Coordinates of C-alpha atoms and ligand atoms in Angstrom, one line a residue:
X1 CA -31.8 17.2 5.5
X2 CA -32.0 14.7 8.2
X3 CA -30.1 11.0 8.8
X4 CA -29.1 8.8 11.4
X5 CA -25.4 8.9 10.1
X6 CA -23.0 11.1 7.9
X7 CA -19.8 9.1 6.5
X8 CA -18.0 11.3 4.5
X9 CA -16.0 9.9 1.5
X10 CA -17.2 7.5 -0.8
X11 CA -13.8 5.4 -1.3
X12 CA -14.2 1.4 0.1
X13 CA -14.0 2.4 3.3
X14 CA -16.5 4.3 3.5
X15 CA -18.6 2.3 1.1
X16 CA -17.9 -0.5 3.6
X17 CA -19.3 1.2 6.4
X18 CA -22.5 3.1 5.1
X19 CA -23.5 -0.8 3.4
X20 CA -22.8 -2.4 6.8
X21 CA -25.4 0.7 8.9
X22 CA -28.0 -0.2 5.9
X23 CA -28.3 -3.1 6.1
X24 CA -28.5 -2.8 10.0
X25 CA -31.1 -1.0 9.4
X26 CA -29.9 2.3 10.1
X27 CA -30.8 5.7 7.8
X28 CA -27.3 6.6 6.2
X29 CA -25.9 9.4 3.9
X30 CA -22.3 9.1 2.2
X31 CA -20.9 12.8 1.0
X32 CA -18.1 12.2 -1.7
X33 CA -16.5 15.2 -2.7
X34 CA -15.4 14.3 -6.2
X35 CA -17.6 13.8 -9.1
X36 CA -17.1 9.7 -8.9
X37 CA -16.8 6.9 -6.6
X38 CA -13.7 5.0 -5.4
X39 CA -10.8 7.8 -4.4
X40 CA -8.0 5.9 -4.4
X41 CA -9.4 3.7 -6.4
X42 CA -10.1 4.6 -10.1
X43 CA -10.6 3.0 -13.1
X44 CA -11.2 4.5 -17.0
X45 CA -12.9 2.8 -19.7
X46 CA -10.2 3.6 -22.4
X47 CA -11.9 3.6 -25.7
X48 CA -9.1 1.9 -27.7
X49 CA -7.1 0.2 -24.3
X50 CA -9.7 -0.9 -22.2
X51 CA -10.3 -1.1 -18.7
X52 CA -7.6 0.5 -16.8
X53 CA -6.8 0.8 -13.1
X54 CA -5.1 4.4 -12.7
X55 CA -5.0 3.9 -8.5
X56 CA -5.7 0.5 -6.8
X57 CA -5.7 -2.9 -8.4
X58 CA -4.3 -6.0 -7.0
X59 CA -5.8 -8.2 -4.4
X60 CA -4.0 -10.9 -3.0
X61 CA -4.3 -13.9 -0.3
X62 CA -4.8 -13.1 3.5
X63 CA -6.6 -9.9 2.1
X64 CA -9.9 -11.9 3.0
X65 CA -12.4 -9.0 3.2
X66 CA -11.6 -7.7 -0.5
X67 CA -11.4 -11.2 -1.3
X68 CA -15.4 -11.5 0.5
X69 CA -16.9 -8.3 -0.6
X70 CA -15.4 -9.2 -4.6
X71 CA -17.7 -12.5 -4.2
X72 CA -20.6 -10.8 -2.6
X73 CA -20.7 -8.3 -5.3
X74 CA -20.4 -10.9 -8.3
X75 CA -17.1 -9.7 -9.3
X76 CA -14.8 -11.8 -11.0
X77 CA -10.6 -12.3 -10.2
X78 CA -7.8 -13.2 -12.7
X79 CA -3.6 -14.1 -11.7
X80 CA -1.6 -11.6 -12.5
X81 CA 1.0 -13.4 -15.8
X82 CA 4.2 -14.4 -14.2
X83 CA 5.3 -16.6 -16.2
X84 CA 9.0 -16.3 -17.8
X85 CA 11.5 -14.0 -16.2
X86 CA 11.8 -10.9 -14.3
X87 CA 15.2 -8.7 -14.9
X88 CA 17.2 -7.4 -12.3
X89 CA 18.7 -3.9 -13.4
X90 CA 21.4 -2.3 -10.8
X91 CA 24.2 0.0 -11.8
X92 CA 26.6 -2.9 -11.7
X93 CA 24.4 -6.1 -12.0
X94 CA 22.2 -7.2 -14.8
X95 CA 20.6 -10.7 -14.8
X96 CA 17.0 -12.6 -15.1
X97 CA 15.3 -14.4 -12.3
X98 CA 12.4 -16.2 -11.4
X99 CA 10.7 -15.8 -7.8
X100 CA 10.7 -13.0 -5.7
X101 CA 14.0 -12.3 -4.3
X102 CA 16.2 -11.0 -7.3
X103 CA 19.3 -13.3 -7.1
X104 CA 22.9 -11.5 -6.0
X105 CA 26.2 -13.2 -7.5
X106 CA 28.0 -11.6 -4.5
X107 CA 27.7 -14.0 -1.6
X108 CA 28.0 -11.5 0.7
X109 CA 25.2 -9.3 -0.9
X110 CA 22.8 -11.8 -0.8
X111 CA 24.0 -12.8 2.7
X112 CA 23.3 -8.9 3.7
X113 CA 19.8 -9.3 1.7
X114 CA 18.9 -12.1 3.7
X115 CA 19.9 -10.7 7.0
X116 CA 18.0 -7.3 6.5
X117 CA 14.6 -8.6 5.2
X118 CA 15.2 -11.3 7.9
X119 CA 15.6 -8.6 10.8
X120 CA 12.8 -6.4 9.2
X121 CA 10.3 -8.9 9.2
X122 CA 11.2 -10.5 12.8
X123 CA 10.7 -6.7 14.2
X124 CA 7.5 -6.0 12.9
X125 CA 6.4 -8.8 14.6
X126 CA 7.1 -7.3 17.7
X127 CA 4.8 -4.3 16.9
X128 CA 1.4 -5.0 17.9
X129 CA -1.5 -4.5 15.1
X130 CA -4.1 -2.5 16.9
X131 CA -1.7 0.0 19.4
X132 CA 1.8 0.1 17.2
X133 CA 2.5 3.1 20.0
X134 CA 2.9 0.4 22.5
X135 CA 5.9 -2.2 21.2
X136 CA 8.4 -2.4 23.9
X137 CA 10.9 -0.7 21.4
X138 CA 8.5 2.0 19.7
X139 CA 9.9 4.8 21.3
X140 CA 13.3 3.9 20.4
X141 CA 12.0 2.9 16.6
X142 CA 10.1 5.6 16.3
X143 CA 12.5 7.8 16.9
X144 CA 14.9 7.1 13.8
X145 CA 14.4 7.2 10.4
X146 CA 14.1 3.9 8.4
X147 CA 17.0 5.0 6.2
X148 CA 19.2 5.3 9.5
X149 CA 18.1 1.4 10.6
X150 CA 19.0 0.7 6.9
X151 CA 22.3 2.3 7.2
X152 CA 23.1 1.1 10.7
X153 CA 22.6 -2.7 9.6
X154 CA 23.3 -3.3 5.9
X155 CA 26.7 -3.6 5.1
X156 CA 26.3 -3.9 0.6
X157 CA 25.4 -1.2 -1.6
X158 CA 23.3 -3.5 -3.3
X159 CA 20.5 -5.2 -1.0
X160 CA 20.3 -1.3 0.7
X161 CA 19.7 -0.8 -3.2
X162 CA 16.9 -3.7 -3.4
X163 CA 15.7 -2.5 -0.6
X164 CA 15.1 0.7 -1.2
X165 CA 13.4 0.0 -4.4
X166 CA 11.0 -2.8 -2.7
X167 CA 9.8 0.1 0.2
X168 CA 9.8 3.0 -2.4
X169 CA 6.9 0.7 -5.0
X170 CA 4.8 0.1 -1.5
X171 CA 5.3 3.4 0.4
X172 CA 5.9 5.5 -2.2
X173 CA 8.0 7.3 -0.4
X174 CA 12.0 7.8 0.4
X175 CA 13.0 6.0 3.3
X176 CA 14.7 8.7 5.0
X177 CA 10.7 10.2 5.5
X178 CA 9.4 7.1 7.8
X179 CA 9.6 6.6 10.9
X180 CA 11.3 2.7 11.4
X181 CA 8.1 2.0 13.5
X182 CA 5.3 2.8 11.3
X183 CA 7.0 0.9 8.5
X184 CA 7.5 -1.9 10.5
X185 CA 3.9 -1.8 11.6
X186 CA 3.4 -1.5 7.8
X187 CA 5.2 -4.9 7.5
X188 CA 3.1 -6.5 9.9
X189 CA -0.2 -5.7 8.9
X190 CA 0.5 -7.1 5.8
X191 CA 2.1 -10.6 6.8
X192 CA 5.3 -9.4 6.6
X193 CA 7.8 -8.5 3.4
X194 CA 7.5 -11.2 1.2
X195 CA 3.8 -11.7 1.1
X196 CA 4.1 -7.6 0.4
X197 CA 6.4 -7.8 -2.1
X198 CA 5.3 -10.8 -4.5
X199 CA 3.3 -11.4 -7.4
X200 CA 2.2 -14.5 -6.9
X201 CA 1.5 -15.6 -3.0
X202 CA 1.5 -11.7 -2.5
X203 CA -0.2 -8.8 -2.6
X204 CA -0.5 -8.4 -6.6
X205 CA -1.2 -12.0 -7.5
X206 CA -4.9 -11.1 -8.4
X207 CA -5.9 -8.6 -10.1
X208 CA -10.3 -7.3 -10.8
X209 CA -11.7 -8.4 -14.3
X210 CA -12.8 -4.7 -15.3
X211 CA -10.8 -2.8 -12.8
X212 CA -11.3 -2.0 -8.7
X213 CA -13.7 1.0 -9.0
X214 CA -16.4 -1.6 -9.4
X215 CA -16.2 -2.5 -6.1
X216 CA -17.2 0.9 -5.0
X217 CA -19.8 1.1 -8.2
X218 CA -21.3 -2.2 -6.9
X219 CA -21.8 -1.4 -3.1
X220 CA -23.2 2.5 -4.3
X221 CA -25.4 0.3 -6.9
X222 CA -26.7 -1.2 -3.5
X223 CA -27.5 1.9 -1.3
X224 CA -29.3 4.0 -4.4
X225 CA -29.9 7.7 -3.9
X226 CA -28.1 8.0 -0.2
X227 CA -24.7 8.1 -2.0
X228 CA -24.3 12.1 -3.1
X229 CA -21.2 12.6 -5.7
X230 CA -19.5 16.6 -5.6
X231 CA -20.7 17.3 -1.9
X232 CA -17.0 18.2 -0.5
X233 CA -17.7 18.3 3.2
X234 CA -16.2 22.1 4.8
X235 CA -17.7 22.0 8.2
X236 CA -18.9 19.6 11.3
X237 CA -20.4 20.8 13.8
X238 CA -21.2 19.5 16.9
X239 CA -24.0 20.6 18.9
X240 CA -26.1 19.7 21.6
X241 CA -26.8 15.8 20.3
X242 CA -26.5 16.4 16.9
X243 CA -24.2 16.6 14.1
X244 CA -24.6 19.4 11.1
X245 CA -22.2 18.7 8.6
X246 CA -21.9 21.4 5.4
X247 CA -20.7 21.0 2.3
X248 CA -19.4 23.0 -0.3
X249 CA -22.5 24.2 -2.1
X250 CA -24.0 25.3 1.5
X251 CA -26.0 22.2 2.2
X252 CA -26.3 20.8 5.4
X253 CA -27.0 17.7 6.9
X254 CA -28.1 17.0 10.6
X255 CA -27.5 13.8 11.8
X256 CA -26.2 12.2 14.9
X257 CA -23.0 10.4 14.5
X258 CA -20.8 11.4 11.6
X259 CA -17.7 9.1 10.0
X260 CA -15.0 10.4 8.7
X261 CA -13.7 8.0 5.9
X262 CA -10.8 9.9 4.5
X263 CA -7.5 9.7 4.3
X264 CA -5.8 11.5 7.5
X265 CA -4.2 14.3 6.0
X266 CA -7.5 15.4 3.9
X267 CA -9.1 15.8 7.4
X268 CA -7.3 19.2 7.5
X269 CA -9.7 20.4 4.7
X270 CA -12.9 20.6 6.9
X271 CA -13.4 23.0 9.6
X272 CA -14.4 21.1 13.1
X273 CA -16.5 22.8 15.7
X274 CA -15.6 22.0 18.5
X275 CA -12.0 22.4 16.6
X276 CA -10.4 18.4 17.3
X277 CA -8.2 18.3 19.9
X278 CA -4.8 18.8 19.7
X279 CA -2.9 15.6 19.2
X280 CA -5.1 14.6 17.0
X281 CA -4.4 18.3 14.7
X282 CA -0.9 17.2 15.3
X283 CA -1.3 13.6 13.6
X284 CA -3.4 15.0 10.6
X285 CA -1.5 17.8 9.9
X286 CA 2.3 15.6 10.5
X287 CA 1.9 12.8 8.4
X288 CA 2.5 12.7 4.8
X289 CA 1.5 11.1 1.9
X290 CA 3.8 9.6 -0.7
X291 CA 4.6 11.0 -4.6
X292 CA 3.3 8.7 -7.4
X293 CA 2.8 8.5 -11.2
X294 CA 1.0 5.1 -12.3
X295 CA 1.7 4.5 -15.7
X296 CA 0.3 1.9 -18.2
X297 CA 2.3 1.9 -21.7
X298 CA 0.7 -0.1 -24.7
X299 CA 2.3 -2.0 -27.2
X300 CA 1.0 -3.6 -30.4
X301 CA 2.0 -7.3 -28.9
X302 CA 3.9 -8.7 -25.8
X303 CA 6.9 -9.2 -27.6
X304 CA 9.0 -9.6 -23.7
X305 CA 6.6 -12.8 -23.5
X306 CA 9.0 -14.6 -27.0
X307 CA 11.4 -13.2 -25.4
X308 CA 11.4 -15.6 -22.4
X309 CA 10.3 -12.8 -19.6
X310 CA 7.8 -11.6 -17.8
X311 CA 8.2 -8.4 -17.8
X312 CA 8.9 -7.5 -14.4
X313 CA 11.8 -5.8 -13.8
X314 CA 13.9 -4.2 -11.0
X315 CA 16.2 -1.2 -11.4
X316 CA 18.4 1.3 -9.6
X317 CA 18.5 3.9 -12.3
X318 CA 16.2 6.0 -14.7
X319 CA 12.5 6.7 -13.4
X320 CA 10.7 4.0 -12.5
X321 CA 12.3 1.1 -10.3
X322 CA 9.5 -1.7 -10.5
X323 CA 7.3 -2.4 -13.5
X324 CA 5.3 -5.3 -14.4
X325 CA 3.3 -6.6 -17.4
X326 CA -0.4 -5.6 -17.6
X327 CA -1.8 -7.6 -19.9
X328 CA -5.4 -8.5 -20.1
X329 CA -5.3 -12.3 -19.1
X330 CA -6.6 -13.3 -22.7
X331 CA -4.1 -11.7 -24.2
X332 CA -5.7 -8.6 -25.0
X333 CA -4.3 -4.9 -24.8
X334 CA -0.4 -6.4 -24.2
X335 CA 1.0 -3.6 -21.8
X336 CA 3.2 -3.0 -19.2
X337 CA 2.5 -1.0 -15.8
X338 CA 5.0 1.1 -14.2
X339 CA 4.9 3.5 -11.2
X340 CA 7.2 7.1 -10.5
X341 CA 7.5 7.0 -6.9
X342 CA 9.2 9.1 -4.3
X343 CA 11.4 11.8 -5.7
X344 CA 11.2 10.1 -9.0
X345 CA 7.7 11.0 -9.0
X346 CA 8.6 14.5 -7.9
X347 CA 11.2 14.7 -10.6
X348 CA 8.3 13.2 -13.1
X349 CA 6.1 15.9 -12.5
X350 CA 8.3 18.7 -13.8
X351 CA 8.4 17.1 -16.9
X352 CA 5.9 17.0 -19.7
X353 CA 3.9 14.0 -20.4
X354 CA 5.8 13.6 -24.0
X355 CA 8.7 13.7 -22.1
X356 CA 7.9 11.3 -19.3
X357 CA 6.5 8.6 -21.4
X358 CA 9.5 9.0 -24.0
X359 CA 12.0 8.4 -20.4
X360 CA 9.7 5.3 -19.9
X361 CA 10.7 4.3 -22.9
X362 CA 14.1 4.2 -22.9
X363 CA 14.3 3.2 -19.3
X364 CA 12.0 0.0 -20.3
X365 CA 14.7 -0.4 -23.8
X366 CA 18.0 -0.2 -21.3
X367 CA 16.5 -2.1 -18.6
X368 CA 14.7 -4.7 -20.7
X369 CA 18.1 -4.5 -23.3
X370 CA 15.4 -4.6 -26.7
X371 CA 15.0 -1.6 -28.9
X372 CA 11.0 -3.0 -29.4
X373 CA 10.1 -1.0 -26.2
X374 CA 10.7 2.9 -27.9
X375 CA 7.5 1.9 -30.1
X376 CA 4.9 2.3 -28.3
X377 CA 1.2 2.5 -29.3
X378 CA -0.2 3.8 -26.4
X379 CA 0.1 5.7 -23.1
X380 CA -1.9 6.4 -20.2
X381 CA -1.2 8.2 -17.4
X382 CA -2.2 9.7 -13.5
X383 CA -0.2 11.7 -11.3
X384 CA -1.8 11.4 -7.7
X385 CA 0.4 14.2 -6.6
X386 CA -2.6 16.6 -8.1
X387 CA -5.7 14.9 -6.4
X388 CA -6.9 16.8 -4.2
X389 CA -9.0 15.0 -2.4
X390 CA -6.4 12.1 -1.7
X391 CA -3.7 14.2 -0.6
X392 CA -1.0 12.2 -2.4
X393 CA -0.8 8.1 -2.5
X394 CA -1.0 5.8 -2.1
X395 CA -1.2 6.0 2.2
X396 CA -0.5 7.4 4.6
X397 CA 3.0 7.9 6.2
X398 CA 4.4 8.5 9.6
X399 CA 7.5 10.7 10.0
X400 CA 9.7 10.0 12.9
X401 CA 8.2 10.7 16.3
X402 CA 4.4 10.6 15.2
X403 CA 3.2 7.4 15.5
X404 CA 4.2 7.6 19.9
X405 CA 2.7 11.1 19.9
X406 CA -0.4 11.2 18.2
X407 CA -0.7 7.4 16.5
X408 CA -3.6 6.7 19.5
X409 CA -5.5 9.6 18.1
X410 CA -5.9 7.8 14.1
X411 CA -9.2 5.9 15.1
X412 CA -9.9 6.7 18.6
X413 CA -13.8 8.7 17.8
X414 CA -14.2 12.1 19.4
X415 CA -17.4 12.9 21.0
X416 CA -19.8 11.9 17.8
X417 CA -17.0 11.7 15.4
X418 CA -16.2 8.2 14.0
X419 CA -12.6 7.4 11.7
X420 CA -12.4 4.7 9.4
X421 CA -10.6 4.8 6.2
X422 CA -7.9 2.5 5.6
X423 CA -4.3 4.2 7.7
X424 CA -6.8 2.8 10.7
X425 CA -6.9 -0.4 10.1
X426 CA -5.1 -3.3 11.4
X427 CA -4.2 -5.5 9.6
X428 CA -3.4 -4.7 5.5
X429 CA -3.6 -1.1 6.6
X430 CA -2.7 0.9 3.4
X431 CA -4.2 -1.0 1.2
X432 CA -8.2 -1.7 0.1
X433 CA -8.2 -4.7 2.6
X434 CA -7.7 -2.7 5.3
X435 CA -10.0 0.4 3.8
X436 CA -13.2 -2.3 4.2
X437 CA -11.7 -3.1 8.0
X438 CA -11.5 0.6 8.6
X439 CA -15.1 0.9 7.3
X440 CA -16.8 -2.4 8.8
X441 CA -15.2 -1.1 12.3
X442 CA -16.1 2.3 12.4
X443 CA -20.0 1.5 11.4
X444 CA -20.2 -1.6 14.1
X445 CA -18.6 1.9 16.6
X446 CA -22.2 3.6 16.0
X447 CA -23.8 1.0 15.8
X448 CA -23.0 -0.3 19.4
X449 CA -23.7 3.3 20.1
X450 CA -26.9 2.4 19.1
X451 CA -27.1 0.1 21.3
X452 CA -27.5 -2.3 18.5
X453 CA -24.5 -4.3 19.1
X454 CA -22.4 -5.2 22.1
X455 CA -19.1 -3.2 22.6
X456 CA -17.1 -6.4 22.5
X457 CA -18.3 -7.3 18.9
X458 CA -17.0 -4.2 17.5
X459 CA -13.6 -6.1 16.3
X460 CA -14.5 -9.0 14.2
X461 CA -11.6 -11.4 12.2
X462 CA -12.2 -12.4 8.4
X463 CA -12.5 -16.2 7.9
X464 CA -10.0 -17.2 5.5
X465 CA -11.3 -17.1 1.9
X466 CA -12.5 -20.7 0.9
X467 CA -12.1 -19.4 -2.4
X468 CA -8.5 -18.5 -2.7
X469 CA -7.0 -20.4 0.6
X470 CA -3.6 -18.2 1.2
X471 CA -0.6 -20.9 0.5
X472 CA 2.1 -20.4 3.8
X473 CA 5.0 -18.7 3.1
X474 CA 8.1 -20.3 4.6
X475 CA 11.8 -19.6 4.4
X476 CA 14.2 -22.3 3.0
X477 CA 16.5 -23.6 5.5
X478 CA 19.0 -21.3 3.8
X479 CA 17.1 -18.2 4.2
X480 CA 16.7 -19.1 7.7
X481 CA 20.4 -20.2 8.0
X482 CA 22.5 -17.4 6.3
X483 CA 23.7 -15.4 8.6
X484 CA 24.5 -11.3 8.9
X485 CA 27.4 -10.1 6.9
X486 CA 29.2 -9.5 10.7
X487 CA 28.4 -13.2 11.4
X488 CA 29.2 -14.0 8.2
X489 CA 32.8 -12.2 8.6
X490 CA 33.4 -14.0 12.4
X491 CA 32.3 -17.3 11.1
X492 CA 34.8 -16.8 8.1
X493 CA 37.3 -15.9 11.0
X494 CA 37.1 -18.1 13.3
X495 CA 37.3 -21.1 10.4
X496 CA 40.6 -19.4 9.4
X497 CA 42.2 -18.9 13.6
X498 CA 41.2 -22.7 13.5
X499 CA 42.6 -23.8 11.0
X500 CA 46.0 -22.2 11.0
X501 CA 45.5 -23.5 14.9
X502 CA 45.7 -27.1 13.7
X503 CA 47.8 -26.2 10.7
X504 CA 50.2 -25.0 13.6
X505 CA 49.3 -27.9 16.3
X506 CA 50.2 -30.1 13.5
X507 CA 53.8 -28.8 12.8
X508 CA 54.6 -27.9 16.5
X509 CA 54.2 -31.9 16.9
Ligands
FAD1 C1 -1.1 4.1 -7.8 C2 -1.9 3.6 -6.7 C3 -2.0 2.4 -6.4 C4 -2.8 1.6 -5.3 N1 -2.3 -0.5 -5.4 C5 -2.9 -0.4 -4.5 C6 -3.3 -1.8 -5.2 O1 -2.8 -2.8 -5.9 N2 -4.4 -2.9 -4.0 C7 -4.4 -2.3 -2.9 O2 -5.3 -2.7 -2.0 N3 -4.8 -0.8 -2.7 C8 -4.0 -0.3 -3.5 N4 -4.1 1.5 -3.5 C9 -4.6 1.5 -2.0 C10 -5.7 1.6 -2.2 O3 -6.2 2.4 -3.4 C11 -6.5 2.3 -0.6 O4 -5.3 1.6 0.0 C12 -8.0 2.4 -0.6 O5 -8.5 2.8 -1.7 C13 -8.7 3.4 0.4 O6 -9.9 3.4 0.7 P1 -10.4 4.4 1.7 O7 -11.8 4.6 1.3 O8 -9.7 4.4 2.7 O9 -9.5 6.4 1.4 P2 -9.8 7.0 -0.1 O10 -10.3 5.6 -1.2 O11 -9.0 7.7 -0.3 O12 -11.2 7.6 -0.2 C14 -11.7 8.9 0.6 C15 -12.7 9.2 -0.3 O13 -13.5 10.6 0.7 C16 -12.9 12.0 -0.3 N5 -13.3 13.1 0.3 C17 -11.7 13.1 0.4 N6 -12.4 14.5 1.6 C18 -13.3 14.6 1.2 C19 -14.5 15.8 1.6 N7 -14.3 17.0 2.4 N8 -15.5 15.5 1.9 C20 -16.4 14.3 0.9 N9 -15.8 13.3 0.4 C21 -13.7 13.4 0.8 C22 -12.0 10.7 -1.4 O14 -12.9 12.3 -2.4 C23 -12.5 9.9 -1.8 O15 -13.1 9.4 -2.7 C24 -3.1 2.1 -4.2 C25 -3.3 3.4 -4.0 C26 -3.4 4.0 -5.2 C27 -3.1 5.4 -5.3

């Protein structure tokens, strides 16, 4: 079979690429390994519990590409309900709160957490989005782990614990597994820690009625019979001016260009001729994927609302560090959504499904201090570690040293091969929005190679969504002005010294 372009992978990125190519009059075929569309976005329509997003779900302000796609495809969004109080349950503290940053009664811990978050945010701004390896301190930051950095600047256990829960939730990896430079790049691409970690005004603000997989299903519908499911690509052979893409059933597709829209880690399952350059191979073999179970626990009613709680909890013990209400906006299918991530995800995979369910019920009961959580009416989980064609979840992470050594090969075309996928994005990398940016950019690279657009048109910025403009996030005076713990101690010592000096002076005179 012959076509102009083959796109490998029918996730949001591959389908965005194929759609743009099709709109530009290019003949394109999408080959998808799984027997379903959507890749890391996977919605099931459960006969009892309705639509459940087992993968990607949330969309937030500044994610303008996915907001545009939602509108173009005629889908509808709703706001995640954050009315009521969240729970903070650390070994030493239990409290309820509203807003994004959990309250810490110990002022030293509060100062410490604020300093840690502000430091990471300001360092992240120094990492160029399109080439993090060119940051002035790239080498220094790439050769230490995020854990080493946090340990070097944080003073209190409570601040480290809260920061760790945040990182685990967004990266699904442990802090010692990723380089500081990678994390700073990730934070910059998501517009800072507050945007990344928030529900209201943040990346978890909205969900799609009917689930996120519809984005892929609707794009595939527009592509018609150009999308082929159950076709794992096994070989990509470049010969003269053509590329031959072979799938596991021995079927071959001849084309001029290939867009690989798969996570970098699963590129190792494809046999390339000629082989990928050494640095690209090193990248593919060095990146890691996090570990995640995404879990929904269903209840007869959303009784936590009657307790004045919104269903959100942050906890440093038990199977899940973070949970959030997942009841439908009309109040149907009352549910809490939780994640077992990173080392906890690995640990939970050793138990049976029933054991995981029981452990989570007990965790909810303890964290929310309410026995009613022990009586769910349903449980749905998905283990992303078992997904051969994702290689894990949610996003490829870079251990120390990899980004500066091999990062530039992430999206660099190799002859007739181009690379998409959310990992190659510069904005909202790791998210659906990044997947769209990457897919459309790779499609424009091919359009440029075909002489249809100028090189300067390959990268395009996205206008802000008019329907969902982003509210500017500003720091409070206190957040901006609070010193670090060492600064706090220095100020306190100076005050004590000054007071003593004044007292002595007055006494002597
Ligand atoms: C549990 C979970 C929660 C998430 N939550 C959110 C969220 O709330 N919001 C958000 O924006 N993002 C979220 N994400 C991330 C989001 O899912 C991804 O950023 C996005 O879907 C990536 O799209 P992609 O097209 O780049 O890659 P993928 O979705 O991974 O698509 C790649 C496709 O390539 C296919 N493939 C792989 N190998 C081959 C092969 N050899 N041949 C043919 N096809 C192949 C795969 O089957 C897959 O369909 C979450 C992800 C997970 C797993």
